[in-house]
GROMACS .gro file of C-alpha atoms in nm:
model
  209
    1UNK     CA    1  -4.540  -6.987  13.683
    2UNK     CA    2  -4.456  -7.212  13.959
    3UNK     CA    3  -4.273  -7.440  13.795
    4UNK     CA    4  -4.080  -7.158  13.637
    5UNK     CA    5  -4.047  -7.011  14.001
    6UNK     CA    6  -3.918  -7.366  14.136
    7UNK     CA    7  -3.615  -7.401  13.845
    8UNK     CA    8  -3.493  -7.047  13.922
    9UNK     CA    9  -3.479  -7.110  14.322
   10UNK     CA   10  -3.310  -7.472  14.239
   11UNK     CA   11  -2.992  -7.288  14.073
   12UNK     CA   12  -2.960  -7.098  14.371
   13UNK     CA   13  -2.689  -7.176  14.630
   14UNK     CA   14  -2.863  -7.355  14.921
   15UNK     CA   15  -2.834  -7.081  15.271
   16UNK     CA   16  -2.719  -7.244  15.560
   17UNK     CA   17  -2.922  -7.328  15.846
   18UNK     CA   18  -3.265  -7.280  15.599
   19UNK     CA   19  -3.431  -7.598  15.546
   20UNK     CA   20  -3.373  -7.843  15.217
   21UNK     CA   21  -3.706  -7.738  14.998
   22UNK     CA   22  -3.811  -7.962  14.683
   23UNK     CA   23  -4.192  -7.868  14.692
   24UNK     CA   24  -4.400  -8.051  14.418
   25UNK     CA   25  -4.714  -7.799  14.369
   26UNK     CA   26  -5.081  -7.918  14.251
   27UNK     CA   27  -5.384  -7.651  14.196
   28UNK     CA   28  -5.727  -7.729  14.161
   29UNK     CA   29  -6.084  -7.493  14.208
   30UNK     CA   30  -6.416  -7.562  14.348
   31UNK     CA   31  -6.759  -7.437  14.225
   32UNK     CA   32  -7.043  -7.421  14.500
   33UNK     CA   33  -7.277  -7.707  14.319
   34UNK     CA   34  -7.309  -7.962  14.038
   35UNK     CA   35  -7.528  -7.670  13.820
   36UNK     CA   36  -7.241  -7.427  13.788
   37UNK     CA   37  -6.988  -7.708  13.719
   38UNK     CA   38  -7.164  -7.859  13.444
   39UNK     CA   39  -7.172  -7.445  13.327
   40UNK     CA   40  -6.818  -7.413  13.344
   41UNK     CA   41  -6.721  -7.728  13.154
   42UNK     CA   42  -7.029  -7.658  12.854
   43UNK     CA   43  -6.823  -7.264  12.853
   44UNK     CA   44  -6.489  -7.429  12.857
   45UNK     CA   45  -6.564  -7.655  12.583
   46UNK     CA   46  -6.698  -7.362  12.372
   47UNK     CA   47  -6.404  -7.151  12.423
   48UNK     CA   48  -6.167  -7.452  12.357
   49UNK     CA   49  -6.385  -7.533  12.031
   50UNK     CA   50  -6.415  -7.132  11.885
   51UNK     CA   51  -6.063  -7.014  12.010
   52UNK     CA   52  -5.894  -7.279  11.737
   53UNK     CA   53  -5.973  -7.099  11.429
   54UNK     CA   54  -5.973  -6.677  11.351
   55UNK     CA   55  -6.370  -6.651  11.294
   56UNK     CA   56  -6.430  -6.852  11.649
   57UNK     CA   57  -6.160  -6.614  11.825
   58UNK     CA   58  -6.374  -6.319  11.658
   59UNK     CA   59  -6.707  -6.474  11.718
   60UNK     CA   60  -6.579  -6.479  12.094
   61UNK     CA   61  -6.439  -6.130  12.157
   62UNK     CA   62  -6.751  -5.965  11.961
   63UNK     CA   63  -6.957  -6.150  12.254
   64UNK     CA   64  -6.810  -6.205  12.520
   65UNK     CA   65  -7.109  -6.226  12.770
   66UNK     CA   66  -7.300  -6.472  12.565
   67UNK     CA   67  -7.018  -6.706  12.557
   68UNK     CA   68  -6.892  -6.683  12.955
   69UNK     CA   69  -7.258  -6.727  13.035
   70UNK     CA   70  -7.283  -6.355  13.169
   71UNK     CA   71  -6.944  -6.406  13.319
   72UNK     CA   72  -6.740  -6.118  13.142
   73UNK     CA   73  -6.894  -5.815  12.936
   74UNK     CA   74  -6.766  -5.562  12.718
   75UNK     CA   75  -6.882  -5.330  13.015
   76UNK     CA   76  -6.696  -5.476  13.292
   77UNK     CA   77  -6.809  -5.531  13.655
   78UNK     CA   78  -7.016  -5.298  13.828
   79UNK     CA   79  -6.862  -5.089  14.185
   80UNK     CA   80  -7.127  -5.318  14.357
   81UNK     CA   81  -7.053  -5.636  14.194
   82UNK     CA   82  -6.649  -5.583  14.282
   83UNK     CA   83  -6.745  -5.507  14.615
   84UNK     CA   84  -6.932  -5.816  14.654
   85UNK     CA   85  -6.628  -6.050  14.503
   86UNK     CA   86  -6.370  -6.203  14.743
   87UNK     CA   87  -6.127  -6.480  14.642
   88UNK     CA   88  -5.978  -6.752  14.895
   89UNK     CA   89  -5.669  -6.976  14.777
   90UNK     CA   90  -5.623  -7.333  15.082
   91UNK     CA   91  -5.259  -7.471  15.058
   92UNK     CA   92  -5.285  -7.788  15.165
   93UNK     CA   93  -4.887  -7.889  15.264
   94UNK     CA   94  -4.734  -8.193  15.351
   95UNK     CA   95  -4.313  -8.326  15.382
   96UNK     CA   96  -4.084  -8.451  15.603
   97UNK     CA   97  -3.894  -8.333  15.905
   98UNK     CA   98  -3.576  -8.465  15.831
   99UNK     CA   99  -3.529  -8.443  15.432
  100UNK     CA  100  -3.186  -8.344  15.389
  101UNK     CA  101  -2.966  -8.315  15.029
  102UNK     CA  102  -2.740  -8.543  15.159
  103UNK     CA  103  -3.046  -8.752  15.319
  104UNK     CA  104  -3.344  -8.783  15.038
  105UNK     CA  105  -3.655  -8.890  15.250
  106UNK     CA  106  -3.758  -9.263  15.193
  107UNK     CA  107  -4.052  -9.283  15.392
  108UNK     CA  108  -4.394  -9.121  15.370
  109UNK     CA  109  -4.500  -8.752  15.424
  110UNK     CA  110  -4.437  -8.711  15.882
  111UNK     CA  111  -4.564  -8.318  15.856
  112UNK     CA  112  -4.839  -8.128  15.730
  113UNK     CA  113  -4.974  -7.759  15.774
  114UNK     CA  114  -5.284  -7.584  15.589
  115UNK     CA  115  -5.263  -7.173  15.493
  116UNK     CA  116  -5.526  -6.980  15.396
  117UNK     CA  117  -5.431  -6.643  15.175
  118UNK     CA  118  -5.771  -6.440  15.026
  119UNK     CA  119  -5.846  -6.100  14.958
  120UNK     CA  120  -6.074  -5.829  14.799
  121UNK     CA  121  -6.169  -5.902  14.397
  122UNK     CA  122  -5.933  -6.086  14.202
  123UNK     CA  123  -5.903  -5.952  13.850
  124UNK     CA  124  -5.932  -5.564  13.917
  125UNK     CA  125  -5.848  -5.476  14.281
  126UNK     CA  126  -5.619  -5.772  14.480
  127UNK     CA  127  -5.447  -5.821  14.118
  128UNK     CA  128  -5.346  -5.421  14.125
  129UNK     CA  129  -5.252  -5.427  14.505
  130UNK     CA  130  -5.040  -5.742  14.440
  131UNK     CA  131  -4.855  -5.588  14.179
  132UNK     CA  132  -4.840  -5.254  14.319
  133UNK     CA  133  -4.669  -5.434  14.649
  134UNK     CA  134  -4.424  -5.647  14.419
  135UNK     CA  135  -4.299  -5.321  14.249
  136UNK     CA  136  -4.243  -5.078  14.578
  137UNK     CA  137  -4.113  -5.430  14.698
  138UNK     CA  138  -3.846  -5.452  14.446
  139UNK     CA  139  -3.767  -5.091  14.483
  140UNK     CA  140  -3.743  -5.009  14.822
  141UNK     CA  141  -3.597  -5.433  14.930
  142UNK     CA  142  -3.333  -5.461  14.656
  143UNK     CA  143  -3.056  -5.534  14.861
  144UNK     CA  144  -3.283  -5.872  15.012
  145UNK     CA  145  -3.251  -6.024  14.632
  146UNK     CA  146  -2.920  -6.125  14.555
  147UNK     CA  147  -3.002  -6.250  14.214
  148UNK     CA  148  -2.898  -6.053  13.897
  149UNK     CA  149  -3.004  -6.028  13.530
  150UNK     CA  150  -3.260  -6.155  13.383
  151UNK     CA  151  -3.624  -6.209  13.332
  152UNK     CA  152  -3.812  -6.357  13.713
  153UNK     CA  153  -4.130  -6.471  13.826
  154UNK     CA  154  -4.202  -6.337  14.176
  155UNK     CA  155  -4.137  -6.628  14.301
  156UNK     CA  156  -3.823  -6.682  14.165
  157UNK     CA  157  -3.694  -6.370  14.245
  158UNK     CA  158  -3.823  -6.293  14.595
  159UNK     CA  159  -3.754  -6.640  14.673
  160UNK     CA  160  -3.382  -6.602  14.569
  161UNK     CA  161  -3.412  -6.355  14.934
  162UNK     CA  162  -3.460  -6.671  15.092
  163UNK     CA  163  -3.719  -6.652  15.422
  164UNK     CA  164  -3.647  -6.267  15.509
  165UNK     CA  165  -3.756  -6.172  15.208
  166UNK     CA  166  -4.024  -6.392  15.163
  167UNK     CA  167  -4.164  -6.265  15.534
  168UNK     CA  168  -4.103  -5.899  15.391
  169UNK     CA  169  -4.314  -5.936  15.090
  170UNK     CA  170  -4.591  -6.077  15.315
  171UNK     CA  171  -4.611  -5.829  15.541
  172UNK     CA  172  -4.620  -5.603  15.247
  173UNK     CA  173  -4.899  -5.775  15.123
  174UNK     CA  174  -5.102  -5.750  15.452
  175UNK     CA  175  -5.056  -5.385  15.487
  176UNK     CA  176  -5.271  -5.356  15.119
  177UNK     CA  177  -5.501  -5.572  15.216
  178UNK     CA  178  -5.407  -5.959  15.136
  179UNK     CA  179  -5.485  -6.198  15.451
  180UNK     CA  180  -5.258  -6.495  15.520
  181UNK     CA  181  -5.388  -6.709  15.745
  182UNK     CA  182  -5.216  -7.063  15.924
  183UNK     CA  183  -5.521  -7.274  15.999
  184UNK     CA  184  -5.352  -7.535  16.098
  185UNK     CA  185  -4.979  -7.512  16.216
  186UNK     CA  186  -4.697  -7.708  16.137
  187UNK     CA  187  -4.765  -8.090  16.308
  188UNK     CA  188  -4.656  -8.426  16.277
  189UNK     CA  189  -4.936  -8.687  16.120
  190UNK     CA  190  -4.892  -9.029  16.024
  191UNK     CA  191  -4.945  -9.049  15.641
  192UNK     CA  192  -4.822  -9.424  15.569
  193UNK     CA  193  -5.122  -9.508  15.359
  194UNK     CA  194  -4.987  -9.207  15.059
  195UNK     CA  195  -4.720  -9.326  14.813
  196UNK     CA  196  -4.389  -9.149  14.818
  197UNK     CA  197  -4.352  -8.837  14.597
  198UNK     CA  198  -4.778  -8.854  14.524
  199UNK     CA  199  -4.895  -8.539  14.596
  200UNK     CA  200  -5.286  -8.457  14.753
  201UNK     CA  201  -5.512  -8.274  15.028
  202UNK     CA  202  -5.520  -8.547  15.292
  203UNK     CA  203  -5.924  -8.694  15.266
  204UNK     CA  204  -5.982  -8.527  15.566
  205UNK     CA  205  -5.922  -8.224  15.398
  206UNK     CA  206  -6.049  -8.230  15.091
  207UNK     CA  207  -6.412  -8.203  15.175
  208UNK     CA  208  -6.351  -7.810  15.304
  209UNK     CA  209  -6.239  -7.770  14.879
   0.00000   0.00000   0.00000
């Protein structure tokens, strides 16, 4: 979805005065010890192994508890269990200051920021809220999108708005709910040690993941 999101915004003409964007995105997840991750790679490699042939995709939706290790259920979550769920997403950022399309940047990353975004349960509530927001978005912000036609990803097509219509669709997604948070703000480090166009949390960083 990214990368979809990122080829719609780079046939876009560029708006003058916003800044020259060629983001390379990278997405990982943490579990909270050794126990649950050796859990999640055994229930990976189950699903992997059933989900290539018809009797392991039936074998799998017939029980879905015993093979997400009590994860998901035929019943769903209970009103205490969603209330108990939160989700955080840390984007870890890093570029240049002068990076120009006339100007490629030939030296390492000068800039970095972190952003926190989190909210209320993932797959039934801040999924529903997100979507809800996207739609009334689209409705009531049309004139913010001048793309036409088509097929988008949200980021493709709110993107297209360039940064007033990215800022809209934020604060639409704060009034339901969905927290965006700058932990650390835009400042200048000196990253000579990482290799051009290699893309990572700086160390420091990635023992918070």
């Amino acid at each position: 979805v990214v990368r979809t999101s990122q080829r719609a915004l780079a046939r876009q003409p560029r708006r003058a005065g916003e800044p020259y964007l060629t983001p390379q995105f990278g997405a990982s997840f943490t579990v909270a010890s050794a126990r649950s991750a050796a859990m999640v790679a055994l229930a990976g490699a189950l699903f992997n192994a059933l989900s290539g042939s018809g009797w392991g995709r039936a074998l799998l939706l017939r029980q879905p508890a015993l093979f997400t290790l009590g994860a998901f259920s035929d019943e769903g979550p209970s009103e205490e269990r969603l209330a108990a769920t939160s989700w955080k997403s840390v984007f870890f950022g890093r570029g240049w200051s002068d990076a120009t399309p006339d100007s490629p940047p030939s030296a390492s990353f000068d800039r970095a920021a972190t952003v926190l975004v989190s909210g209320p349960e993932p797959g039934y509530i801040a999924t529903a809220l997100m979507f809800l927001s996207m739609a009334r978005f689209i409705k009531e912000e049309r004139r913010r999108l001048p793309i036409v036609g088509g097929v988008f990803t949200p980021g493709g097509l709110v993107g297209s708005g360039g940064a007033a219509a990215i800022t809209a669709l934020v604060d639409a997604l704060r009034a339901v709910g969905i927290r965006f948070e700058v932990e650390e703000a835009l400042h200048a480090i000196d990253d000579s040690r990482t290799q051009l166009g290699v893309w990572g949390p700086p160390a420091a960083a990635r023992s918070k993941l």
